């Protein structure tokens, strides 16, 4: 069913914070939602649904700390300091060069973002009454599981807290990473039978069975990492779960709910709520920056839009050059002389390619270059920019209405291709899945062949590169590099290999200071 903007607005009722006043939890010893109880709320269906709003609204915070850290710690995205802009105490360079510590603002922010979602879910679950609706319980447990998934991804073992009231005299200690993995897996598996396969337009944005399955598919893909314990010398003791990846991907692909978009860029359009590829989506609106997507603001030069973008993020030359010139996905990049946008709504190098030639703030031609000379002192024009999400002609205060998909079908298909290769070595089914992904972005088609790959390692490397092209700027690159052992390798402006313990982030120092039961991650 095609969703109209009105349908999207109806669905956003659960994503935009309502008049319910809530207080998030950032310290583990903080008691939250003490004023909201079964006696004074949750008396009607409307009140129960309203209580979901704060849990859903927290998903938007993932588009800053979690997304940026997933990208800027990889070989895909960076932000150089440009004169007096984007210095920020060296915090962006620390992510790119793997020199962050327990005081880093994004390290603390991502922890707080996820635990706020956990706390909000805990209080609603604790106050649903004796006979709660199974579908509602499944929905909340799935969302809580997703927040714990992000904590497990970034920090390894974290405290598993399921009660909204935490005893300040006995604050929780860290569980092992494997225990967090098992907890999230059990929560999602328990939720799946009671989650609907699809939602009506009025419930657009609420999670479905496919969303839980996609998280599990990703967890199983990364199980050898996610079940391993961090140490100063890296990870140890993880268990691969490739067949479970295949099985969960098959459940999604055979559900009859999802199909690939014929046009790759439809997944990132302003009206991408209609993409048949979307599995787990955060609906966004351009009426307020806090409710909107700001990816284009992060990338574009100050003079490229009346909202004055921030001229920050760029891709690395090596990653830009990993795209073939015949790959339509390369159209997401802006390079060379930029012009005034004549269309208002466009994608990538289809924008800013005609009209008046733009200049930077010094009056020099705005020519985006492939190379960046100095990460600590770049000029305004250096670096290839990414314009993957369609420009929103109705952009307000820098916010666009494009929705953000945490998971989509193209990602799941590549998960399955990778898992099959790890199980069986190069195989025709993996090749067919990759070619299906590629054929919509090459005209004429440029298929790969099974004979091109003589070993599991060769196809593994190709899938990593293909994921880098297909999932560019979708918060997958850090995970992918860790999984194949490339995260600590050198790259541009990170000339030396980084310490092996950096495959997880430290516990924020503010949390250790607040909770004496917490211990720091080895190596930090």
Short mmCIF file of C-alpha atoms in Angstrom, two decimals:
data_model
loop_
_atom_site.label_atom_id
_atom_site.label_comp_id
_atom_site.label_asym_id
_atom_site.label_seq_id
_atom_site.Cartn_x
_atom_site.Cartn_y
_atom_site.Cartn_z
CA UNK A 1 0.00 0.00 0.00
CA UNK A 2 1.44 3.35 -1.04
CA UNK A 3 1.88 5.73 1.87
CA UNK A 4 0.87 9.34 1.46
CA UNK A 5 2.34 12.18 3.50
CA UNK A 6 -0.85 12.11 5.57
CA UNK A 7 -0.31 8.43 6.31
CA UNK A 8 3.23 9.19 7.35
CA UNK A 9 2.01 11.90 9.70
CA UNK A 10 -0.41 9.46 11.28
CA UNK A 11 2.35 6.94 11.78
CA UNK A 12 4.55 9.60 13.31
CA UNK A 13 2.17 9.93 16.23
CA UNK A 14 4.31 7.30 17.95
CA UNK A 15 7.62 8.80 16.91
CA UNK A 16 7.10 12.44 17.80
CA UNK A 17 7.20 12.94 21.58
CA UNK A 18 3.72 13.61 22.85
CA UNK A 19 2.58 15.67 25.82
CA UNK A 20 3.56 12.89 28.19
CA UNK A 21 6.42 14.29 30.24
CA UNK A 22 9.26 11.84 30.63
CA UNK A 23 12.76 11.94 31.97
CA UNK A 24 15.42 9.76 30.36
CA UNK A 25 18.03 7.77 32.20
CA UNK A 26 21.68 8.47 31.61
CA UNK A 27 23.13 7.23 34.90
CA UNK A 28 22.44 3.65 35.86
CA UNK A 29 21.60 4.57 39.43
CA UNK A 30 18.93 7.06 38.38
CA UNK A 31 15.30 6.11 39.01
CA UNK A 32 13.13 7.25 36.09
CA UNK A 33 9.44 7.72 35.35
CA UNK A 34 8.55 7.66 39.04
CA UNK A 35 5.42 9.71 38.32
CA UNK A 36 4.08 7.29 35.69
CA UNK A 37 2.42 4.22 37.16
CA UNK A 38 -0.23 1.70 36.27
CA UNK A 39 -2.63 3.57 38.59
CA UNK A 40 -2.34 6.98 36.97
CA UNK A 41 -1.68 6.02 33.35
CA UNK A 42 -2.10 3.07 30.95
CA UNK A 43 -5.85 3.07 31.55
CA UNK A 44 -6.90 3.32 27.91
CA UNK A 45 -5.51 2.10 24.60
CA UNK A 46 -4.70 5.69 23.75
CA UNK A 47 -2.65 6.17 26.90
CA UNK A 48 -0.78 2.93 26.32
CA UNK A 49 0.03 3.91 22.75
CA UNK A 50 1.09 7.37 23.92
CA UNK A 51 3.48 5.73 26.35
CA UNK A 52 5.28 4.18 23.37
CA UNK A 53 6.12 7.61 21.94
CA UNK A 54 9.20 8.30 24.11
CA UNK A 55 10.63 4.84 23.34
CA UNK A 56 10.28 5.42 19.61
CA UNK A 57 11.41 9.05 19.70
CA UNK A 58 14.74 7.95 21.16
CA UNK A 59 15.52 6.19 17.88
CA UNK A 60 16.20 9.58 16.30
CA UNK A 61 19.16 10.13 18.62
CA UNK A 62 20.84 7.13 17.02
CA UNK A 63 21.30 9.25 13.88
CA UNK A 64 23.98 11.33 15.59
CA UNK A 65 26.28 9.52 18.02
CA UNK A 66 25.70 5.93 16.90
CA UNK A 67 25.64 6.72 13.19
CA UNK A 68 28.61 9.10 13.25
CA UNK A 69 30.78 6.78 15.33
CA UNK A 70 29.96 3.85 13.03
CA UNK A 71 31.16 5.87 10.05
CA UNK A 72 33.95 8.15 11.32
CA UNK A 73 35.89 5.31 12.92
CA UNK A 74 36.06 3.59 9.52
CA UNK A 75 37.75 4.17 6.16
CA UNK A 76 34.52 5.57 4.73
CA UNK A 77 33.83 9.00 6.28
CA UNK A 78 35.93 11.66 7.99
CA UNK A 79 35.71 15.33 8.89
CA UNK A 80 38.90 17.36 8.66
CA UNK A 81 39.38 20.54 10.63
CA UNK A 82 38.80 23.45 8.25
CA UNK A 83 40.41 26.58 9.68
CA UNK A 84 38.36 27.41 12.75
CA UNK A 85 35.60 24.96 11.83
CA UNK A 86 35.23 21.36 13.00
CA UNK A 87 38.14 21.46 15.41
CA UNK A 88 35.95 20.55 18.38
CA UNK A 89 38.91 19.75 20.57
CA UNK A 90 40.15 17.13 18.12
CA UNK A 91 37.14 14.88 18.78
CA UNK A 92 36.47 14.14 15.10
CA UNK A 93 40.12 13.39 14.38
CA UNK A 94 40.19 11.10 17.42
CA UNK A 95 37.42 8.98 15.92
CA UNK A 96 39.09 8.73 12.53
CA UNK A 97 42.57 8.11 13.93
CA UNK A 98 41.40 5.73 16.70
CA UNK A 99 42.69 7.80 19.57
CA UNK A 100 39.44 8.30 21.51
CA UNK A 101 39.29 7.79 25.28
CA UNK A 102 36.64 7.39 27.96
CA UNK A 103 36.02 11.15 28.03
CA UNK A 104 35.13 11.44 24.33
CA UNK A 105 31.75 13.18 23.93
CA UNK A 106 30.41 10.73 21.36
CA UNK A 107 31.46 7.74 23.47
CA UNK A 108 29.42 9.16 26.34
CA UNK A 109 26.58 10.30 24.08
CA UNK A 110 26.01 6.92 22.45
CA UNK A 111 25.90 5.20 25.86
CA UNK A 112 23.37 7.72 27.16
CA UNK A 113 21.26 7.56 23.99
CA UNK A 114 20.85 3.79 24.15
CA UNK A 115 20.31 3.53 27.90
CA UNK A 116 17.67 6.25 27.70
CA UNK A 117 15.79 4.01 25.27
CA UNK A 118 16.25 1.05 27.63
CA UNK A 119 14.97 3.03 30.61
CA UNK A 120 11.91 4.23 28.74
CA UNK A 121 11.08 0.69 27.65
CA UNK A 122 11.60 -0.67 31.16
CA UNK A 123 9.14 1.68 32.79
CA UNK A 124 6.37 0.97 30.30
CA UNK A 125 6.86 -2.79 30.60
CA UNK A 126 6.80 -2.54 34.38
CA UNK A 127 3.45 -0.74 34.35
CA UNK A 128 1.44 -2.64 31.74
CA UNK A 129 -0.58 -4.57 34.32
CA UNK A 130 -1.27 -8.25 34.89
CA UNK A 131 -2.67 -9.11 31.44
CA UNK A 132 -0.89 -6.94 28.90
CA UNK A 133 -1.48 -7.21 25.18
CA UNK A 134 1.13 -9.72 23.89
CA UNK A 135 1.72 -7.70 20.72
CA UNK A 136 2.40 -4.57 22.75
CA UNK A 137 4.80 -6.40 25.04
CA UNK A 138 6.59 -7.84 22.00
CA UNK A 139 6.90 -4.39 20.45
CA UNK A 140 8.48 -2.88 23.55
CA UNK A 141 10.80 -5.84 24.16
CA UNK A 142 11.94 -5.64 20.55
CA UNK A 143 12.74 -1.93 20.87
CA UNK A 144 14.57 -2.50 24.16
CA UNK A 145 16.48 -5.31 22.48
CA UNK A 146 17.53 -2.93 19.70
CA UNK A 147 18.94 -0.44 22.20
CA UNK A 148 20.87 -3.24 23.90
CA UNK A 149 22.06 -4.41 20.48
CA UNK A 150 23.68 -1.01 19.97
CA UNK A 151 25.27 -1.08 23.42
CA UNK A 152 26.65 -4.58 22.76
CA UNK A 153 27.98 -3.45 19.38
CA UNK A 154 29.83 -0.44 20.77
CA UNK A 155 30.82 -1.38 24.32
CA UNK A 156 30.76 -5.16 24.49
CA UNK A 157 29.52 -6.27 27.90
CA UNK A 158 27.23 -3.76 29.59
CA UNK A 159 24.84 -3.97 32.57
CA UNK A 160 21.55 -5.66 31.67
CA UNK A 161 18.89 -3.63 33.46
CA UNK A 162 15.24 -4.62 33.13
CA UNK A 163 13.76 -2.90 36.19
CA UNK A 164 13.03 0.85 36.05
CA UNK A 165 13.99 1.25 39.70
CA UNK A 166 17.70 0.67 40.31
CA UNK A 167 18.98 0.39 43.89
CA UNK A 168 21.55 3.18 44.28
CA UNK A 169 23.24 1.15 47.03
CA UNK A 170 23.68 -1.82 44.72
CA UNK A 171 24.15 -0.51 41.18
CA UNK A 172 24.51 -3.09 38.40
CA UNK A 173 27.86 -4.40 37.22
CA UNK A 174 28.74 -5.24 33.64
CA UNK A 175 27.43 -8.45 32.13
CA UNK A 176 29.69 -10.21 29.66
CA UNK A 177 29.23 -9.46 25.99
CA UNK A 178 28.01 -13.01 25.42
CA UNK A 179 25.38 -12.53 28.13
CA UNK A 180 24.16 -9.35 26.43
CA UNK A 181 24.09 -11.17 23.09
CA UNK A 182 22.05 -14.00 24.59
CA UNK A 183 19.68 -11.56 26.27
CA UNK A 184 19.01 -9.61 23.07
CA UNK A 185 18.61 -12.83 21.07
CA UNK A 186 16.11 -14.22 23.57
CA UNK A 187 14.14 -10.95 23.64
CA UNK A 188 13.88 -10.78 19.85
CA UNK A 189 13.03 -14.46 19.41
CA UNK A 190 10.32 -14.15 22.04
CA UNK A 191 8.91 -11.06 20.34
CA UNK A 192 8.78 -12.38 16.77
CA UNK A 193 5.64 -14.57 17.05
CA UNK A 194 3.58 -11.69 18.46
CA UNK A 195 4.80 -8.99 16.08
CA UNK A 196 2.76 -8.32 12.93
CA UNK A 197 4.27 -8.99 9.52
CA UNK A 198 3.01 -5.62 8.27
CA UNK A 199 1.41 -2.48 9.67
CA UNK A 200 -1.45 -0.33 8.33
CA UNK A 201 -0.55 3.20 7.17
CA UNK A 202 -1.67 4.73 10.48
CA UNK A 203 1.00 2.64 12.23
CA UNK A 204 3.81 3.49 9.82
CA UNK A 205 7.14 3.43 11.65
CA UNK A 206 6.15 0.90 14.28
CA UNK A 207 8.25 -2.24 14.32
CA UNK A 208 7.27 -5.47 12.62
CA UNK A 209 8.38 -9.09 12.61
CA UNK A 210 10.84 -8.30 9.84
CA UNK A 211 12.54 -5.63 11.94
CA UNK A 212 13.26 -8.13 14.73
CA UNK A 213 14.47 -10.69 12.19
CA UNK A 214 16.79 -8.16 10.54
CA UNK A 215 18.44 -7.30 13.85
CA UNK A 216 18.92 -11.02 14.52
CA UNK A 217 20.35 -11.60 11.03
CA UNK A 218 22.88 -8.85 11.70
CA UNK A 219 23.69 -10.26 15.14
CA UNK A 220 24.29 -13.71 13.70
CA UNK A 221 26.41 -12.25 10.90
CA UNK A 222 28.59 -10.60 13.55
CA UNK A 223 28.27 -13.36 16.16
CA UNK A 224 31.95 -14.26 16.10
CA UNK A 225 32.58 -10.66 17.20
CA UNK A 226 29.52 -10.07 19.37
CA UNK A 227 30.04 -13.20 21.47
CA UNK A 228 33.77 -12.60 21.97
CA UNK A 229 35.16 -10.93 25.07
CA UNK A 230 37.35 -7.85 24.66
CA UNK A 231 40.86 -7.80 26.03
CA UNK A 232 43.88 -5.53 25.65
CA UNK A 233 45.01 -7.76 22.77
CA UNK A 234 41.67 -7.87 20.97
CA UNK A 235 38.70 -10.25 20.98
CA UNK A 236 38.68 -13.90 21.98
CA UNK A 237 36.24 -16.75 22.32
CA UNK A 238 33.58 -15.78 19.81
CA UNK A 239 31.31 -18.28 18.05
CA UNK A 240 30.35 -17.96 14.39
CA UNK A 241 26.65 -18.39 13.51
CA UNK A 242 26.64 -18.32 9.71
CA UNK A 243 23.79 -20.80 9.25
CA UNK A 244 21.59 -18.80 11.59
CA UNK A 245 22.35 -15.73 9.44
CA UNK A 246 21.17 -17.60 6.36
CA UNK A 247 18.05 -18.91 8.09
CA UNK A 248 17.01 -15.50 9.39
CA UNK A 249 17.72 -13.84 6.05
CA UNK A 250 15.58 -16.49 4.35
CA UNK A 251 12.71 -15.75 6.74
CA UNK A 252 12.83 -12.11 5.67
CA UNK A 253 13.32 -12.75 1.95
CA UNK A 254 10.60 -15.41 1.79
CA UNK A 255 8.05 -13.42 3.79
CA UNK A 256 6.56 -11.81 0.70
CA UNK A 257 6.70 -8.42 2.41
CA UNK A 258 9.89 -6.92 0.95
CA UNK A 259 11.29 -6.45 -2.56
CA UNK A 260 14.25 -4.50 -3.90
CA UNK A 261 13.49 -1.01 -5.13
CA UNK A 262 13.94 -0.83 -8.89
CA UNK A 263 15.86 2.42 -8.44
CA UNK A 264 18.59 2.35 -5.78
CA UNK A 265 18.11 6.01 -4.88
CA UNK A 266 14.39 5.55 -4.19
CA UNK A 267 15.53 4.15 -0.83
CA UNK A 268 16.84 7.61 0.07
CA UNK A 269 14.23 9.85 -1.55
CA UNK A 270 12.24 12.46 0.31
CA UNK A 271 9.19 10.16 0.01
CA UNK A 272 11.15 6.98 0.75
CA UNK A 273 8.43 5.80 3.10
CA UNK A 274 7.14 4.09 -0.05
CA UNK A 275 10.26 2.00 -0.59
CA UNK A 276 9.40 -1.73 -0.68
CA UNK A 277 12.90 -2.37 0.64
CA UNK A 278 12.39 -0.73 4.04
CA UNK A 279 12.41 -3.14 7.01
CA UNK A 280 13.10 -1.02 10.11
CA UNK A 281 12.62 2.69 9.56
CA UNK A 282 12.74 5.88 11.62
CA UNK A 283 10.10 8.26 10.18
CA UNK A 284 11.25 11.86 10.00
CA UNK A 285 9.66 15.23 9.24
CA UNK A 286 11.07 18.55 8.02
CA UNK A 287 8.96 20.68 10.37
CA UNK A 288 11.70 20.81 13.02
CA UNK A 289 15.40 19.95 12.87
CA UNK A 290 15.05 17.67 15.89
CA UNK A 291 12.49 15.59 13.97
CA UNK A 292 14.37 15.58 10.68
CA UNK A 293 17.33 14.10 8.81
CA UNK A 294 20.42 16.36 8.78
CA UNK A 295 22.82 14.21 6.76
CA UNK A 296 22.97 16.66 3.84
CA UNK A 297 23.66 19.55 6.21
CA UNK A 298 26.66 17.65 7.55
CA UNK A 299 28.15 17.23 4.07
CA UNK A 300 27.37 20.27 1.92
CA UNK A 301 29.33 23.53 1.76
CA UNK A 302 28.00 26.59 3.53
CA UNK A 303 27.09 28.29 0.23
CA UNK A 304 25.18 25.39 -1.32
CA UNK A 305 21.83 26.00 0.39
CA UNK A 306 19.99 28.92 2.04
CA UNK A 307 19.95 26.94 5.31
CA UNK A 308 23.77 27.29 5.38
CA UNK A 309 25.04 23.69 5.61
CA UNK A 310 27.90 22.83 7.92
CA UNK A 311 30.63 21.84 5.41
CA UNK A 312 31.92 18.98 7.47
CA UNK A 313 31.87 15.34 6.45
CA UNK A 314 33.67 13.93 3.41
CA UNK A 315 34.49 10.50 2.09
CA UNK A 316 38.06 9.32 1.69
CA UNK A 317 39.59 9.30 -1.77
CA UNK A 318 40.26 5.56 -1.58
CA UNK A 319 36.64 4.81 -0.83
CA UNK A 320 35.39 7.12 -3.57
CA UNK A 321 37.68 5.35 -6.04
CA UNK A 322 36.34 1.93 -5.06
CA UNK A 323 33.24 2.76 -7.14
CA UNK A 324 33.35 2.04 -10.87
CA UNK A 325 32.51 4.99 -13.12
CA UNK A 326 29.69 2.85 -14.57
CA UNK A 327 28.17 2.24 -11.13
CA UNK A 328 25.14 4.50 -10.71
CA UNK A 329 25.77 4.53 -6.97
CA UNK A 330 28.78 6.73 -7.67
CA UNK A 331 26.27 9.47 -8.46
CA UNK A 332 25.93 10.02 -4.72
CA UNK A 333 29.27 11.83 -4.69
CA UNK A 334 29.92 15.51 -5.36
CA UNK A 335 33.32 16.31 -6.87
CA UNK A 336 34.67 19.12 -9.03
CA UNK A 337 33.10 22.52 -9.64
CA UNK A 338 29.76 22.95 -7.89
CA UNK A 339 26.93 25.04 -9.28
CA UNK A 340 23.72 26.53 -7.95
CA UNK A 341 21.08 23.82 -7.62
CA UNK A 342 18.48 24.47 -10.32
CA UNK A 343 16.04 21.74 -9.30
CA UNK A 344 15.44 22.05 -5.57
CA UNK A 345 15.11 18.29 -5.15
CA UNK A 346 17.85 16.03 -6.49
CA UNK A 347 20.45 13.43 -5.55
CA UNK A 348 24.22 13.44 -5.70
CA UNK A 349 26.04 14.72 -8.78
CA UNK A 350 22.68 15.21 -10.47
CA UNK A 351 22.57 18.28 -8.22
CA UNK A 352 24.79 21.34 -8.33
CA UNK A 353 25.87 20.56 -11.90
CA UNK A 354 24.35 23.51 -13.78
CA UNK A 355 23.48 27.14 -13.24
CA UNK A 356 25.69 29.71 -11.57
CA UNK A 357 29.14 28.50 -10.52
CA UNK A 358 29.46 28.57 -6.75
CA UNK A 359 32.38 29.93 -4.75
CA UNK A 360 33.60 29.35 -1.22
CA UNK A 361 33.53 32.01 1.49
CA UNK A 362 36.80 33.48 0.21
CA UNK A 363 35.37 33.84 -3.30
CA UNK A 364 37.41 30.97 -4.74
CA UNK A 365 35.68 28.51 -7.13
CA UNK A 366 33.89 25.83 -5.11
CA UNK A 367 35.73 22.82 -6.53
CA UNK A 368 35.54 19.71 -4.38
CA UNK A 369 38.79 17.78 -4.61
CA UNK A 370 39.44 14.08 -4.29
CA UNK A 371 42.39 14.52 -1.99
CA UNK A 372 42.65 16.24 1.39
CA UNK A 373 46.03 17.73 2.18
CA UNK A 374 45.95 17.95 5.97
CA UNK A 375 43.35 16.52 8.33
CA UNK A 376 44.16 19.30 10.83
CA UNK A 377 44.12 22.18 8.35
CA UNK A 378 42.02 21.52 5.25
CA UNK A 379 40.45 24.27 3.20
CA UNK A 380 36.71 24.65 2.57
CA UNK A 381 36.85 22.85 -0.78
CA UNK A 382 38.80 19.70 0.00
CA UNK A 383 37.12 16.32 0.06
CA UNK A 384 34.48 14.47 -1.95
CA UNK A 385 31.02 15.05 -0.47
CA UNK A 386 28.25 12.49 -0.14
CA UNK A 387 24.73 13.39 -1.24
CA UNK A 388 23.00 10.02 -1.00
CA UNK A 389 19.72 11.24 0.47
CA UNK A 390 17.63 13.32 -1.91
CA UNK A 391 17.64 17.07 -1.32
CA UNK A 392 14.36 18.04 0.31
CA UNK A 393 12.91 21.16 -1.36
CA UNK A 394 10.90 21.72 1.81
CA UNK A 395 13.97 21.56 4.07
CA UNK A 396 13.34 23.54 7.26
CA UNK A 397 16.19 24.80 9.41
CA UNK A 398 18.47 22.20 7.83
CA UNK A 399 16.12 19.27 8.40
CA UNK A 400 14.88 16.96 5.64
CA UNK A 401 11.90 14.61 5.58
CA UNK A 402 13.72 11.57 4.19
CA UNK A 403 13.22 8.60 6.52
CA UNK A 404 16.19 6.62 7.77
CA UNK A 405 16.24 2.84 7.41
CA UNK A 406 18.21 1.00 10.07
CA UNK A 407 17.68 -2.14 7.97
CA UNK A 408 16.62 -2.69 4.36
CA UNK A 409 16.45 -5.67 2.05
CA UNK A 410 19.66 -4.99 0.12
CA UNK A 411 21.61 -5.25 3.36
CA UNK A 412 19.93 -8.55 4.25
CA UNK A 413 20.70 -10.06 0.83
CA UNK A 414 24.37 -9.23 1.20
CA UNK A 415 24.33 -10.71 4.72
CA UNK A 416 23.10 -13.98 3.27
CA UNK A 417 25.67 -13.92 0.45
CA UNK A 418 28.48 -13.44 2.95
CA UNK A 419 27.23 -16.15 5.32
CA UNK A 420 26.90 -18.68 2.48
CA UNK A 421 30.46 -17.96 1.42
CA UNK A 422 31.72 -18.48 4.96
CA UNK A 423 29.84 -21.78 5.14
CA UNK A 424 30.61 -23.16 1.68
CA UNK A 425 33.26 -21.03 0.04
CA UNK A 426 32.47 -19.40 -3.31
CA UNK A 427 29.03 -20.59 -4.45
CA UNK A 428 26.53 -19.69 -7.13
CA UNK A 429 23.82 -18.55 -4.73
CA UNK A 430 26.11 -15.90 -3.23
CA UNK A 431 27.07 -14.75 -6.72
CA UNK A 432 23.41 -14.54 -7.76
CA UNK A 433 22.51 -12.46 -4.70
CA UNK A 434 25.35 -10.03 -5.36
CA UNK A 435 24.42 -9.76 -9.04
CA UNK A 436 20.81 -9.02 -8.13
CA UNK A 437 22.04 -6.14 -5.99
CA UNK A 438 24.35 -4.91 -8.75
CA UNK A 439 22.08 -5.20 -11.75
CA UNK A 440 19.90 -2.28 -10.70
CA UNK A 441 22.90 0.09 -10.61
CA UNK A 442 24.68 -0.99 -13.81
CA UNK A 443 23.23 -0.38 -17.29
CA UNK A 444 24.22 -2.47 -19.11
CA UNK A 445 24.67 -5.05 -16.39
CA UNK A 446 28.20 -5.96 -15.26
CA UNK A 447 27.69 -9.32 -13.53
CA UNK A 448 30.39 -11.11 -11.60
CA UNK A 449 30.97 -14.85 -12.12
CA UNK A 450 31.69 -17.72 -9.76
CA UNK A 451 34.88 -18.41 -11.72
CA UNK A 452 36.16 -14.97 -10.67
CA UNK A 453 36.73 -16.19 -7.11
CA UNK A 454 39.15 -18.98 -6.34
CA UNK A 455 38.84 -18.93 -2.57
CA UNK A 456 36.60 -18.02 0.33
CA UNK A 457 38.96 -15.16 1.13
CA UNK A 458 38.69 -13.71 -2.38
CA UNK A 459 34.90 -13.62 -2.30
CA UNK A 460 34.93 -12.35 1.29
CA UNK A 461 37.04 -9.37 0.23
CA UNK A 462 34.75 -8.70 -2.71
CA UNK A 463 31.63 -8.77 -0.52
CA UNK A 464 33.26 -6.33 1.90
CA UNK A 465 33.93 -3.97 -1.00
CA UNK A 466 30.41 -4.43 -2.35
CA UNK A 467 28.92 -3.73 1.07
CA UNK A 468 31.03 -0.58 1.17
CA UNK A 469 29.40 0.56 -2.06
CA UNK A 470 25.84 -0.60 -1.38
CA UNK A 471 25.71 0.45 2.28
CA UNK A 472 27.81 3.61 2.00
CA UNK A 473 27.03 5.99 4.89
CA UNK A 474 24.42 3.64 6.42
CA UNK A 475 26.33 2.91 9.66
CA UNK A 476 27.60 -0.55 8.64
CA UNK A 477 31.25 0.05 7.77
CA UNK A 478 32.71 -0.17 11.29
CA UNK A 479 30.96 -3.51 11.90
CA UNK A 480 32.04 -4.85 8.51
CA UNK A 481 35.69 -3.94 9.03
CA UNK A 482 35.78 -5.47 12.51
CA UNK A 483 34.16 -8.66 11.26
CA UNK A 484 36.77 -9.24 8.55
CA UNK A 485 39.73 -8.05 10.63
CA UNK A 486 40.38 -4.73 8.86
CA UNK A 487 39.26 -2.21 11.47
CA UNK A 488 42.67 -1.65 13.07
CA UNK A 489 44.52 -1.47 9.73
CA UNK A 490 46.10 1.80 8.52
CA UNK A 491 44.25 4.12 6.12
CA UNK A 492 44.49 7.74 5.03
CA UNK A 493 45.35 9.97 8.00
CA UNK A 494 45.61 6.85 10.18
CA UNK A 495 48.99 5.77 8.93
CA UNK A 496 49.71 3.22 11.67
CA UNK A 497 47.58 0.30 12.75
CA UNK A 498 45.48 1.05 15.81
CA UNK A 499 45.54 -0.89 19.10
CA UNK A 500 43.55 -4.14 18.96
CA UNK A 501 41.36 -3.23 21.96
CA UNK A 502 39.74 -0.43 19.94
CA UNK A 503 37.30 -2.86 18.37
CA UNK A 504 35.08 -1.79 21.28
CA UNK A 505 34.71 1.62 22.91
CA UNK A 506 35.47 2.35 26.57
CA UNK A 507 32.79 2.76 29.19
CA UNK A 508 32.31 6.54 29.53
CA UNK A 509 34.26 7.86 32.48
CA UNK A 510 31.16 9.66 33.74
CA UNK A 511 29.42 6.29 34.12
CA UNK A 512 32.33 4.77 36.04
CA UNK A 513 32.38 7.80 38.30
CA UNK A 514 28.64 7.41 38.96
CA UNK A 515 28.62 3.63 39.38
CA UNK A 516 31.37 2.00 41.45
CA UNK A 517 30.28 -1.44 40.20
CA UNK A 518 31.47 -0.68 36.67
CA UNK A 519 34.98 -1.58 35.53
CA UNK A 520 36.69 -0.15 32.50
CA UNK A 521 37.19 -2.09 29.28
CA UNK A 522 40.67 -3.67 29.02
CA UNK A 523 43.15 -1.45 27.23
CA UNK A 524 41.56 1.84 28.20
#
